[in-house]
XYZ file of C-alpha atoms in Angstrom:
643
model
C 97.607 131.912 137.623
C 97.405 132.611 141.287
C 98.217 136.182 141.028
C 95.993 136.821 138.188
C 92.796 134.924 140.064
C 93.834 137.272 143.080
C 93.999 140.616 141.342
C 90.287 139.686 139.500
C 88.850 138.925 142.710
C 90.197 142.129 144.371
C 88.596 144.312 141.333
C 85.054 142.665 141.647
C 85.070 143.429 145.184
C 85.706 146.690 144.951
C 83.539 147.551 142.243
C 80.563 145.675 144.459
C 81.398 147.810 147.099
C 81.267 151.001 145.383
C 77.679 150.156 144.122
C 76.271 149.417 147.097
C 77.850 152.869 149.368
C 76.256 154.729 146.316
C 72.836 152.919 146.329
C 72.822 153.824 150.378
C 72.672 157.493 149.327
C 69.455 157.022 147.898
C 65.952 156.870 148.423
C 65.408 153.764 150.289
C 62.219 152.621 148.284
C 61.330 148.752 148.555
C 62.342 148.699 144.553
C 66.572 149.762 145.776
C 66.295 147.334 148.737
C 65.217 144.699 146.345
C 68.304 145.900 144.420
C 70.779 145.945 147.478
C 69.413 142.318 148.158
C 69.814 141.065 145.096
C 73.354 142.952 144.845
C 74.234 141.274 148.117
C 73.486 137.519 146.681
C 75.415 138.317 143.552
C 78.412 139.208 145.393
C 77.941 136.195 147.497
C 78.187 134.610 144.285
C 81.151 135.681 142.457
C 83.294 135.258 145.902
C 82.166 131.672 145.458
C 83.718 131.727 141.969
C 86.588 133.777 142.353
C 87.960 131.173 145.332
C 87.224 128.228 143.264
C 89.487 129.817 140.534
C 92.233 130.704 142.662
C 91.982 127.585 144.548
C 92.357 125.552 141.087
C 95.273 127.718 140.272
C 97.005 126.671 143.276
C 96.078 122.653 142.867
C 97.413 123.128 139.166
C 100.423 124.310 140.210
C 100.802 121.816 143.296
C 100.235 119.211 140.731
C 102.512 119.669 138.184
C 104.807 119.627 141.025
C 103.996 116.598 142.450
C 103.776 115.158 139.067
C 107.445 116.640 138.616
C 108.428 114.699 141.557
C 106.858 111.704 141.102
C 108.727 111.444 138.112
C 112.056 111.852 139.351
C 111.173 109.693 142.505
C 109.822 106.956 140.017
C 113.115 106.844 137.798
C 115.059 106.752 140.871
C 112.845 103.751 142.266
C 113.656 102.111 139.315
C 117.509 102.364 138.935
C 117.567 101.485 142.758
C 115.458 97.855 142.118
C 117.805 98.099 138.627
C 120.973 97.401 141.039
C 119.080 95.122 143.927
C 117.894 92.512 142.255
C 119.880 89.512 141.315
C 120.531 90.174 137.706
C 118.701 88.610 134.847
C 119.929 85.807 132.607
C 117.248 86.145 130.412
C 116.211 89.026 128.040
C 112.378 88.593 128.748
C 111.904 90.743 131.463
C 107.900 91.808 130.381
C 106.729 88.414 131.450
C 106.089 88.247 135.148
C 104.091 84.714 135.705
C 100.593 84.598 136.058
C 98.799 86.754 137.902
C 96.420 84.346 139.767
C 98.866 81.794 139.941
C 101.503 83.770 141.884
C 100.031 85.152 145.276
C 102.971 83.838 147.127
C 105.193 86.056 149.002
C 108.420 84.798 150.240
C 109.233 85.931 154.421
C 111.306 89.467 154.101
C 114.799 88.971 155.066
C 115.614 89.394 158.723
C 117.636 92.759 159.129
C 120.851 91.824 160.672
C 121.126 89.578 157.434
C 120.470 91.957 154.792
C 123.799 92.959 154.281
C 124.485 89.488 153.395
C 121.561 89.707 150.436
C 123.156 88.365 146.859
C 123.083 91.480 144.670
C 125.442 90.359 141.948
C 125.482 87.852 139.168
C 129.109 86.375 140.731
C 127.471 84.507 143.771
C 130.798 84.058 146.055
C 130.107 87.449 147.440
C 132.142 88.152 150.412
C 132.331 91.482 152.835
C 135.259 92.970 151.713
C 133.983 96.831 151.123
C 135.450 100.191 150.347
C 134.763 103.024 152.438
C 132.763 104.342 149.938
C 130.467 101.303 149.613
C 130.715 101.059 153.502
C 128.634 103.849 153.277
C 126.002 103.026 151.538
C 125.059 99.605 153.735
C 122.214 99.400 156.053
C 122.556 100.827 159.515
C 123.266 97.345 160.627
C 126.820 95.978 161.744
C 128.489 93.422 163.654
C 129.441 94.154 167.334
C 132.275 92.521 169.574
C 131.149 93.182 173.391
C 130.348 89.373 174.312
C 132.831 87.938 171.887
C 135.841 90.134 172.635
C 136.067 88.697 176.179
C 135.818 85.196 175.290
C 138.292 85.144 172.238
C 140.010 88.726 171.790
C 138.445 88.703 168.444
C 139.982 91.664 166.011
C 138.230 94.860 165.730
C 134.941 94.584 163.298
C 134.840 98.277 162.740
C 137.499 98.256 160.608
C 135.777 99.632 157.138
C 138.453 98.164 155.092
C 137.848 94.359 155.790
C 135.886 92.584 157.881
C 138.406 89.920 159.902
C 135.651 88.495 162.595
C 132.509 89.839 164.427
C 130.260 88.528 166.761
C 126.699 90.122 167.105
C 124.545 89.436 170.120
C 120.896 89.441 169.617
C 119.053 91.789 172.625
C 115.689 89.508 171.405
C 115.384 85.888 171.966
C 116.128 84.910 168.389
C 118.196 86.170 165.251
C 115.059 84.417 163.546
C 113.164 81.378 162.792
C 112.020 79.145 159.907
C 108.995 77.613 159.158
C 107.547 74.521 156.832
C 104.417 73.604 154.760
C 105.287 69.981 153.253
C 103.099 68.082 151.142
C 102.473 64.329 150.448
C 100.373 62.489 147.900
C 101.030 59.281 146.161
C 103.659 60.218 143.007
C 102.819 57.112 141.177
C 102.236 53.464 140.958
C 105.191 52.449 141.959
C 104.702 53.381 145.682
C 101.399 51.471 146.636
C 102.182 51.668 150.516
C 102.115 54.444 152.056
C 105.565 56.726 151.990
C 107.206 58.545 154.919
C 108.681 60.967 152.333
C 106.717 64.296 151.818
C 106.281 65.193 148.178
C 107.646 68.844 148.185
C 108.251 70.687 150.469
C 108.128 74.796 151.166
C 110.994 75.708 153.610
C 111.210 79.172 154.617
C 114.284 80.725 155.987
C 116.182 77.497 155.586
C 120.342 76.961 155.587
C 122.632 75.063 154.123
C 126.382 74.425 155.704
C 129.534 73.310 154.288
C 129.279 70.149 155.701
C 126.221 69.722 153.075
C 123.479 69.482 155.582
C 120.222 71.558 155.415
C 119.682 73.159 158.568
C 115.798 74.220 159.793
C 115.638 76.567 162.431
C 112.471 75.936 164.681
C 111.169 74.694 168.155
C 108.216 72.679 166.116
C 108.519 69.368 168.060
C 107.185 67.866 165.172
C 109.784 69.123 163.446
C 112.522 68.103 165.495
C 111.498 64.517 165.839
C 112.498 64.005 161.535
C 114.972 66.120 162.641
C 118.088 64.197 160.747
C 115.921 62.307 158.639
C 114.797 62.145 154.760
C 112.020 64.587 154.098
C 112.397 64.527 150.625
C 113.438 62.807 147.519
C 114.732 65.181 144.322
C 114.828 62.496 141.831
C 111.604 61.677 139.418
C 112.540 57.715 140.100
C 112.310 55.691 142.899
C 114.162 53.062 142.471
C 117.129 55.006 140.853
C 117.609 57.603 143.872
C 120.486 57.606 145.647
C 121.622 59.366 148.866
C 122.267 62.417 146.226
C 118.606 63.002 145.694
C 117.779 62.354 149.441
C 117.352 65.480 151.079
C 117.934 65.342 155.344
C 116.849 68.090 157.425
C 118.303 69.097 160.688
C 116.408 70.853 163.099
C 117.938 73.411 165.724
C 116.582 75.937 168.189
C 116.554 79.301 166.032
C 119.874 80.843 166.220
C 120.892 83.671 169.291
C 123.842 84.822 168.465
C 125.794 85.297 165.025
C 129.068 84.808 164.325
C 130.712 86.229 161.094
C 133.925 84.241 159.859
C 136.132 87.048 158.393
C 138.672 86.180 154.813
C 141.851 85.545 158.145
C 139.580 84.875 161.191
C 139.842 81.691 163.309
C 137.044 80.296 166.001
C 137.807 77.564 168.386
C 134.895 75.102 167.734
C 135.087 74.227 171.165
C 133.116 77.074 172.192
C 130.839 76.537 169.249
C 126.883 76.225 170.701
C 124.165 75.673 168.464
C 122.504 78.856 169.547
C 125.895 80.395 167.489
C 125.246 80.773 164.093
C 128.257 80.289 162.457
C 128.711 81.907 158.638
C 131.418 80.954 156.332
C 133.167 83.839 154.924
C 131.359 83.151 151.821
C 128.093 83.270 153.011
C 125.173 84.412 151.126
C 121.061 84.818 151.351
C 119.028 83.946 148.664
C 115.896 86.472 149.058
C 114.195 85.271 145.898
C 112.011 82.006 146.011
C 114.033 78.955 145.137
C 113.278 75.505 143.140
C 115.315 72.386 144.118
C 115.685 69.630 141.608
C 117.996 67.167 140.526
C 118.463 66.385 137.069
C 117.856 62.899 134.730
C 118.800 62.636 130.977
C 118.761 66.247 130.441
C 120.412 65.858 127.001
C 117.562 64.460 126.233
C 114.712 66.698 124.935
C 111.547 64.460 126.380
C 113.357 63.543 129.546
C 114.047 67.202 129.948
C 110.263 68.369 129.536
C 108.881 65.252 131.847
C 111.470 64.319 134.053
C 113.034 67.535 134.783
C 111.074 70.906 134.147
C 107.623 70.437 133.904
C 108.061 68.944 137.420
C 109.722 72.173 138.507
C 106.409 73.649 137.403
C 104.371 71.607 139.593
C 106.246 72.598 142.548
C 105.131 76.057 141.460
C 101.482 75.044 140.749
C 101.565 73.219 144.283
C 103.326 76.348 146.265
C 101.279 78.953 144.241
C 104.232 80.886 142.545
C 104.369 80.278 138.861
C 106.759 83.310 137.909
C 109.949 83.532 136.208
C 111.394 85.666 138.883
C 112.881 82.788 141.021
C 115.807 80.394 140.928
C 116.301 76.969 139.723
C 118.725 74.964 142.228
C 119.957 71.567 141.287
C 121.060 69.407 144.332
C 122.445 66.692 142.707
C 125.547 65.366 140.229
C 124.634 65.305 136.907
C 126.230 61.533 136.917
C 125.860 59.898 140.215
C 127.067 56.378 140.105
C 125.095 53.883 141.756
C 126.223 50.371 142.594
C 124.768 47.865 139.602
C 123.857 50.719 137.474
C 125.218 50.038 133.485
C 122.837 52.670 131.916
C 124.732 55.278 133.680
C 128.142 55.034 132.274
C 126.515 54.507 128.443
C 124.979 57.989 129.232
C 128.079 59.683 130.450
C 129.948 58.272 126.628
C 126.496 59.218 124.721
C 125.815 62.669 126.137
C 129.489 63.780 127.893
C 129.078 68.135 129.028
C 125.749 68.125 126.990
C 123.133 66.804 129.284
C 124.718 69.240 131.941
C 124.614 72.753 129.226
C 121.126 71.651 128.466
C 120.036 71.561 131.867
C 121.172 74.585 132.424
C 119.862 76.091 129.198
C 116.356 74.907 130.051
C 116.379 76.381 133.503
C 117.668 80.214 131.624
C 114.038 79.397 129.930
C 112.088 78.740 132.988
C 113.598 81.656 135.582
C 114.743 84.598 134.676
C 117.221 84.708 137.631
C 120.563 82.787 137.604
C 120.541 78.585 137.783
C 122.349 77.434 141.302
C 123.591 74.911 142.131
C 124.878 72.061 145.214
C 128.238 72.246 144.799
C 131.256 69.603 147.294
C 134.812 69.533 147.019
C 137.794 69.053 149.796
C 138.996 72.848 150.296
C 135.421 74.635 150.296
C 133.470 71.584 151.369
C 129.676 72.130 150.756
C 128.454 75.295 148.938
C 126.051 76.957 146.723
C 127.096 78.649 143.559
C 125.808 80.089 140.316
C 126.227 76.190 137.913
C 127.229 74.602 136.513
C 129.985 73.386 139.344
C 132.339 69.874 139.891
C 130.671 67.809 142.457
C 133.522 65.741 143.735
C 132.855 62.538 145.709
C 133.426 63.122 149.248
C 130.978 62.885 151.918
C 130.633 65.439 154.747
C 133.841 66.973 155.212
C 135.321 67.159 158.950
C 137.212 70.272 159.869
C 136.938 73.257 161.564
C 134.462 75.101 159.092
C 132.426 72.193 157.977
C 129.544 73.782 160.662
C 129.592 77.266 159.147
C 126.777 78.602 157.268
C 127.025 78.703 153.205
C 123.945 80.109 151.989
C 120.505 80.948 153.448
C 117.191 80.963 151.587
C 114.457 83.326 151.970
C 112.111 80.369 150.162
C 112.646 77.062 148.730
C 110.689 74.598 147.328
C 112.362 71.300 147.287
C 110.902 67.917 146.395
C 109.944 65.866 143.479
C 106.374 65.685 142.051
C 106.853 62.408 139.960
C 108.099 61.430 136.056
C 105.613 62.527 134.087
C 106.973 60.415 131.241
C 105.645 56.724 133.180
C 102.690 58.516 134.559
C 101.490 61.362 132.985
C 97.457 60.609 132.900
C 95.671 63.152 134.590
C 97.929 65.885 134.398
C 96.754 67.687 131.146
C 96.334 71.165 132.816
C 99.922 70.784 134.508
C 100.965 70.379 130.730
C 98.611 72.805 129.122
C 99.812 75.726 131.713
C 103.648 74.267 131.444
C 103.524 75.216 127.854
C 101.781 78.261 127.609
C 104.048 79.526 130.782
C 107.460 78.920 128.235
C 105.902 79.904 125.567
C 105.161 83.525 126.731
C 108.700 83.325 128.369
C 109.769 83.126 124.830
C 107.411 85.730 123.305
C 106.146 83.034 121.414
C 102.489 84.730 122.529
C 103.263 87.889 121.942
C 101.184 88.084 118.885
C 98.962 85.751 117.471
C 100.694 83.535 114.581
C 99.863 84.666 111.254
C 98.122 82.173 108.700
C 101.188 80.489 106.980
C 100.415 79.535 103.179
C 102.775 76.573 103.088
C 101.206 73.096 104.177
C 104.488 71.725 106.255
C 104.527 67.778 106.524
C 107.599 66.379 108.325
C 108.844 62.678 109.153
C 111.098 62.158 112.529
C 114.313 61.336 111.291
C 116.421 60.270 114.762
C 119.898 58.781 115.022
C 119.906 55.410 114.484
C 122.651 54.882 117.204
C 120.346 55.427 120.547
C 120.120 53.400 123.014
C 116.524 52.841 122.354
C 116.046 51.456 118.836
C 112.837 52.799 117.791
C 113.304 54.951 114.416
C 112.146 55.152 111.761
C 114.451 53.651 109.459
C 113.573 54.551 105.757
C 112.925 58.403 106.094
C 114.845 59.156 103.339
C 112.957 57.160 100.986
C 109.291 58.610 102.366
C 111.021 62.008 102.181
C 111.887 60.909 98.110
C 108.389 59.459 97.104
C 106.267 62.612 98.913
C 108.607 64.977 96.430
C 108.873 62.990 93.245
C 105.953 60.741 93.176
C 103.235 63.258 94.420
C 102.745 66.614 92.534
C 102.595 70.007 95.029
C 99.273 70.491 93.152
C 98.045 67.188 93.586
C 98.808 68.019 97.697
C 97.475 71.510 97.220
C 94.126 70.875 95.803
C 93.094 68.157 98.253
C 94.224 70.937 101.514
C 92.718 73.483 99.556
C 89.613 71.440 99.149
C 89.174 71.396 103.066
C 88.815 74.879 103.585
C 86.065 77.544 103.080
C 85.344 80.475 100.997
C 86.330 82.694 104.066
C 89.721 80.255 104.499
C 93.183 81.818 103.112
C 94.192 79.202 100.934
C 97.684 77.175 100.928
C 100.158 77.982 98.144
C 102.874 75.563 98.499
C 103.618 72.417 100.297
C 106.761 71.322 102.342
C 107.793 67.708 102.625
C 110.504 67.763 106.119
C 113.748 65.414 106.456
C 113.633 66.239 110.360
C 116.554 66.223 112.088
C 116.066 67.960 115.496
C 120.078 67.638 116.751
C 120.749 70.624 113.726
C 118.057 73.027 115.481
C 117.967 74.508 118.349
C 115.391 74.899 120.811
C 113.753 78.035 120.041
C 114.005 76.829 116.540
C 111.961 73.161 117.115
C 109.418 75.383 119.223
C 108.606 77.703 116.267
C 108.736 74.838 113.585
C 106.522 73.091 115.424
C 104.116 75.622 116.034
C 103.495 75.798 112.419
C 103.153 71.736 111.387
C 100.595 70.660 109.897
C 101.876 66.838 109.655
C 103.849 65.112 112.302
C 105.275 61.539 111.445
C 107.146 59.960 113.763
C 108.253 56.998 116.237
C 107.511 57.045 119.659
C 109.931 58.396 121.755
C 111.382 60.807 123.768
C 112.783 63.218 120.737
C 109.217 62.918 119.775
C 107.847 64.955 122.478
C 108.392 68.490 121.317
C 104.831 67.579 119.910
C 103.748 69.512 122.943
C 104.231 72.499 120.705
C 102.088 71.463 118.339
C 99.344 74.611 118.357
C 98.195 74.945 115.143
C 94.780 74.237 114.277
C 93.705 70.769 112.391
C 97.433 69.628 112.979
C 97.817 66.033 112.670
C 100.390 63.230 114.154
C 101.244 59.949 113.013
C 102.550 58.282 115.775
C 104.353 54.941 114.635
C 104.153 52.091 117.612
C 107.166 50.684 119.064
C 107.679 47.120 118.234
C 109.501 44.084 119.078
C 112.327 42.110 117.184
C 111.301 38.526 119.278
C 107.178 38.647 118.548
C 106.994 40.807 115.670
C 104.524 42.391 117.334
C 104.212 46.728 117.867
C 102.453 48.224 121.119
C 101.368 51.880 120.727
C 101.574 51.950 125.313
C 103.849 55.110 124.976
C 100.735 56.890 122.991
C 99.373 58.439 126.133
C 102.203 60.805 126.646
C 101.429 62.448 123.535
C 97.624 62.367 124.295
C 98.477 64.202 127.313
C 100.931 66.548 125.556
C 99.813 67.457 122.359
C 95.904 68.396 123.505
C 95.047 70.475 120.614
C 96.272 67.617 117.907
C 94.734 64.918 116.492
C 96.508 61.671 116.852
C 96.738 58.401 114.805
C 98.129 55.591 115.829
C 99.980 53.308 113.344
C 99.422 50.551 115.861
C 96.120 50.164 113.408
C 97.705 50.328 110.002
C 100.165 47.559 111.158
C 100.254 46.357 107.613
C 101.913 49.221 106.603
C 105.039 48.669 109.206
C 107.814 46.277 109.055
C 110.736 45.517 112.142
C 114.409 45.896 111.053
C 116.426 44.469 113.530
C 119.509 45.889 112.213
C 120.618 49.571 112.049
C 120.454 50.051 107.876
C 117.556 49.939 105.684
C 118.940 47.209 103.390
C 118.618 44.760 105.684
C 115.414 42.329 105.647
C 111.842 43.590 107.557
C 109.444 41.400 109.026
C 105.802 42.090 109.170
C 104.400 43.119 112.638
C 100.662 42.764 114.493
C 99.102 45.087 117.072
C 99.425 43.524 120.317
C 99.488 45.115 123.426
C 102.354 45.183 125.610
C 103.300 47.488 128.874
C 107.112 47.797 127.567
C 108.228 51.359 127.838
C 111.057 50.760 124.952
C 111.317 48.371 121.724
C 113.939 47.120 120.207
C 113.542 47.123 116.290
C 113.433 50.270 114.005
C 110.166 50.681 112.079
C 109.999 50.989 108.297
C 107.168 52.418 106.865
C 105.570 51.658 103.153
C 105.751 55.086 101.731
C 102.801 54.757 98.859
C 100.654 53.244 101.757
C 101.364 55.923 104.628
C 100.221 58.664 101.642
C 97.392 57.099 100.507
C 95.942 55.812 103.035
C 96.992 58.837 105.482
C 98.757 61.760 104.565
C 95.657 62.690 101.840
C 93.152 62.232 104.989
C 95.002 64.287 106.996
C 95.244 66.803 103.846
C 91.339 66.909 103.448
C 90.912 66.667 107.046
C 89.072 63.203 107.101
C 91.156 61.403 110.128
C-alpha cells in the first residue's frame, strides 16, 4: 500500500510539472495565467490527497501490527495472572462481585515479601527452589552482611535451598500496618456500651505460631489495646469463648527480617522485636481475607444466619462484596465450654458434617480456597488451606513459637451479629446475600422459564432433632392432596387466577419434602420454582430465602408448647425478613386446624392449641395439621390467589 500511494504520487507530480514548463512557452495572456493559477491550486490539492493516502497506508499497516501484538501480549497477560493467582475452587469464574459494591483495594505487597506470595493451591509453601525456578523470582533476595557477624549464619546464596538469611532494611521499616475498626450495637443483648469493635479491617497484619495476631504500627492508640480483645468471631455472646476472642499485639513495624531456613537455628536471645522472625513455612496472603468462626454449620438456617450471611456483612461494611477473596475460620468447630450440654449432643448429632458443610458453603461464597486457624504441639500455630485438627493446647513455648506463620495483605475479622435472634432491619443485607449466591451459582444467568407444573410441598423434617417442632402427619397431607383432590379440580382453580396473556398450568405436584436427600444446589433450584411452601418453623425452614417465584405462597405452622397448649408464631419474622418476595400465612390464626403431639409418632393423642404469644425461640411439641381443613380453607386460596 505504501509503495503503490508513493509511485501515484510521483506520476501526478510529474505530469503537473510537465503542463505547467509547456504552458510557460506560451503566450502569457491573462486567460493562461488564470490557467497556471488554477493549475497551481490543483496541484496543491492532489499533494494534499496523495499524503493522506500514503499516510493511511502506513497507520494501516502500523495497526495491524500493533493489533498483532496486542494480541500476543494479551494471551501472555493472561497465562501469567493464569499461574499467579491462588487457584480457584470454584468453577464460576465469570462472576466478579458487584461492581459498586467492590471499590476496595487491598495495600500491594511490600517487595522484599513477594517472594513469599501463596501461588499454589497446597498452602505450606516453603523456599526450596530449583535453579531453574530460581530464575524466574523477583530481583529480591536475602543478604547476610549484619547477620553473618553476629551468628556465622550459612550462605543464603545457595540456589539449591535456602538454610538461613538475614536481610537488613537500608529504610527505617520493612513495612507497616494499618486499621479501620468499627463498632455498633450487634443486638439486644448488649445494652451497655461494649469495648469490643464490631469488625475490624487489618491491613498488613501477622499471625505467629504462638497463635497471636501481631499489628505492626507506632499508632499510640493502637498500642494502648495492644494485648487486648478487639474482636469477638462468634454470632453469640454469651457462648464465646477465648476461641472466638481475637487479641492483637502491637509492635514497632519490623527493621530487619530474618528467614528461618528447612535446618537453620537462631538463638532467641538475640531476638529484638525490630527482627521479624518467619517460620520456614511462612506465607502472605495478598488476596482480601474474611475471619469467622463457625456455629451449627450442619445446620442449613444456622449456616445462612449465623455463619455466611454475616461474612457478607463484613463485605457490605468493608466495601468488597466479590468472590475473589478468602474465607478464614479462627475457631474449632467444637469448642467445649465449661457447663455447656448442647455442645456434646451436637458433636453425636452432626459428627464431620457440620465441619464439610462449612466448608462447602464457603467454596459457594469465595472462589479462592477456605483457610483456616490451625494449633497442634510440633507446628504450634498456623494457617492452612481447612479443614485442619485444632488440638487443645494454648500458646506453645519454644524456640519458634515467635516466628511468623502467615501474613495478610487484608483481613476483615469480626462478627456482625446472629441474624437468626435479630434479623429486623436487615432486609437489604438479605436481599443482596441472596442475589450475590445466586449469581455465584448461575442461578441468574438467564431468567427462569414459566414452569407449567403448580409445585405444592409440605416440610417433612426428622422427627429426632433436638428441637421438636415438625410436622408430624406429612404423610397423611401428602395422601389426601393426591387421592382426595383431583389434578383438575387443582388445575382449574390456578388456572382460574391467571389471564388471557398468562401460560396456563398443566399439571400439579403434591411434595413429601425431605431436604437431607438433596443437596444444596438442588433445594436452591426447587425452591426457586414453589409455588406452595408448608412448613414448621425452623431452621431447615429457611431455604425459603430462595423462594423467587412470583405469587409464591408459605404456610408457616407456629411453634407450640406441650405445658399450655398454646402455639406462638415469634420465629415468623425471620422468614418476613428472608423470603421478601413471598406471601406469608401464619397458622398461628387457623389454630383450630393444629393439634400438639407430645410424642414422636402420629398415633399418639393431640391436644388442641390457642394463639398466644410467647418470646420462646424453640417449642417442644410436633404440630399435626387437619389435612381437609389446611386445603380448604388454604391451599385453594393460595391456588386462586385470594390469601
Amino acid at each position: 500500500m505504501t509503495t503503490s500511494s508513493s509511485s501515484t504520487s510521483t506520476t501526478t507530480f510529474s505530469f503537473i510539472h510537465e503542463i505547467i514548463l509547456s504552458l510557460k512557452e506560451k503566450t502569457k495572456s491573462s486567460s493562461i495565467r488564470f490557467m497556471k493559477c488554477f493549475l497551481l491550486i490543483s496541484v496543491v490539492a492532489v499533494c494534499v490527497v496523495s499524503l493522506n493516502v500514503l499516510l493511511l497506508g502506513q497507520i494501516r499497516n502500523r495497526s495491524q501490527m500493533l493489533l498483532s501484538s496486542s494480541s500476543v501480549m494479551t494471551n501472555h497477560l493472561a497465562h501469567h495472572h493464569h499461574h499467579d493467582n491462588i487457584s480457584s475452587t470454584n468453577s464460576f469464574p465469570a462472576f466478579k462481585g458487584f461492581p459498586y459494591l467492590n471499590e476496595y483495594q487491598p495495600p500491594s505487597v511490600p517487595k522484599i515479601f513477594q517472594i513469599f506470595v501463596k501461588t499454589a493451591v497446597d498452602l505450606s509453601f516453603q523456599i526450596n527452589h530449583d535453579d531453574d525456578k530460581d530464575e524466574q523470582q523477583p530481583q529480591q533476595h536475602f543478604e547476610t552482611n549484619n547477620f553473618e557477624e553476629k551468628q556465622q549464619s550459612p550462605n543464603v546464596h545457595n540456589k539449591k535451598k535456602y538454610q538461613e538469611g538475614f536481610y537488613h532494611q537500608n529504610r527505617d521499616v520493612l513495612f507497616s500496618s494499618t486499621h479501620r475498626c468499627i463498632r455498633y450495637r450487634l443486638d439486644l443483648e448488649r445494652r451497655q456500651n461494649s469495648p469490643l469493635f464490631t469488625t475490624c479491617l487489618f491491613e498488613n497484619i501477622c499471625f505467629n505460631r504462638r497463635g497471636e495476631w501481631i499489628l505492626y504500627s507506632k499508632s499510640q492508640q493502637a498500642k494502648d489495646k495492644s494485648g487486648q480483645v478487639w474482636v469477638q468471631t462468634y454470632p453469640y455472646t454469651f457462648l464465646t469463648g477465648d476461641i472466638h476472642r481475637v487479641r492483637v499485639k502491637v509492635l514497632d513495624p519490623p527493621r530487619d527480617l530474618l528467614f528461618r531456613g528447612v535446618n537453620g537455628i537462631f538463638d532467641t536471645n538475640h531476638a529484638t522485636d525490630s527482627i521479624m522472625i518467619l517460620s520456614k513455612n511462612f506465607k502472605w496472603i495478598e488476596k482480601p481475607t474474611f475471619g469467622t468462626s463457625r456455629h451449627a454449620t450442619a445446620n442449613v438456617g444456622h449456616a445462612i444466619l449465623d455463619n455466611f450471611a454475616l461474612v457478607f456483612n463484613s463485605m457490605l461494611n468493608f466495601d468488597y462484596v466479590s468472590p475473589d477473596s478468602h474465607i478464614l475460620f479462627m475457631d474449632d468447630m467444637y469448642p467445649n465450654f465449661a457447663g455447656d450440654t448442647r455442645t456434646p449432643e451436637l458433636i453425636q448429632l452432626h459428627g464431620d458434617i457440620a465441619t464439610n458443610t462449612s466448608i462447602e458453603w464457603a467454596q459457594r461464597m469465595t472462589n479462592l480456597e477456605t483457610l483456616q486457624q490451625c494449633l497442634n504441639a510440633e507446628e504450634g500455630a498456623f494457617i492452612k488451606k481447612a479443614p485442619c485438627q485444632v488440638a487443645h493446647i494454648r500458646n506453645p513455648e519454644n524456640e519458634k513459637a515467635g516466628e511468623v506463620d502467615t501474613c495478610f495483605s487484608s483481613l476483615v475479622v469480626g462478627s456482625t451479629g446472629t441474624m437468626y435472634g435479630f434479623i429486623e432491619g436487615r432486609e437489604s443485607v438479605v436481599a443482596l446475600f441472596r442475589k450475590f449466591l445466586l449469581r455465584q451459582m448461575k442461578e441468574l444467568e438467564n431468567s427462569r422459564p414459566f414452569s407449567k407444573t403448580f409445585r405444592i410441598a409440605i416440610q417433612n423434617k426428622p422427627l429426632n432433632s433436638i428441637n421438636r417442632d415438625a410436622i408430624i402427619n406429612v404423610d397423611k397431607i401428602v395422601r389426601y392432596l393426591t387421592t382426595n383432590i383431583s389434578e383438575s379440580e387443582m388445575l382449574e382453580l390456578a388456572n382460574q387466577a391467571r389471564s388471557e396473556k398468562e401460560p396456563k398450568y398443566e399439571r400439579v405436584e403434591i411434595v413429601n419434602l425431605k431436604l437431607e436427600k438433596m443437596t444444596f444446589e438442588e433445594q436452591v433450584e426447587f425452591f426457586g420454582d414453589l409455588d406452595v411452601y408448608v412448613s414448621s418453623q425452623g431452621a431447615a425452614s429457611y431455604m425459603s430465602l430462595f423462594m423467587t417465584k412470583p405469587n409464591a405462597v408459605m404456610l408457616y405452622v407456629p411453634m407450640c408448647f406441650r405445658n399450655s397448649l398454646t402455639c406462638s408464631d415469634y420465629n415468623l419474622k425471620i422468614h418476613e425478613t428472608l423470603a421478601t418476595n413471598v406471601k406469608i400465612i401464619s397458622l398461628v390464626h387457623y389454630a383450630h386446624l393444629l393439634e400438639c403431639v407430645k410424642g414422636n409418632s402420629d398415633e399418639e393423642e393431640g391436644f388442641k392449641v390457642k394463639a398466644q404469644a410467647h418470646t420462646q425461640p424453640y417449642g417442644d411439641c410436633h404440630e399435626r395439621i387437619d389435612p381437609e381443613g389446611l386445603y380448604r380453607e388454604l391451599i385453594t386460596k393460595a391456588l386462586q390467589r385470594l390469601l
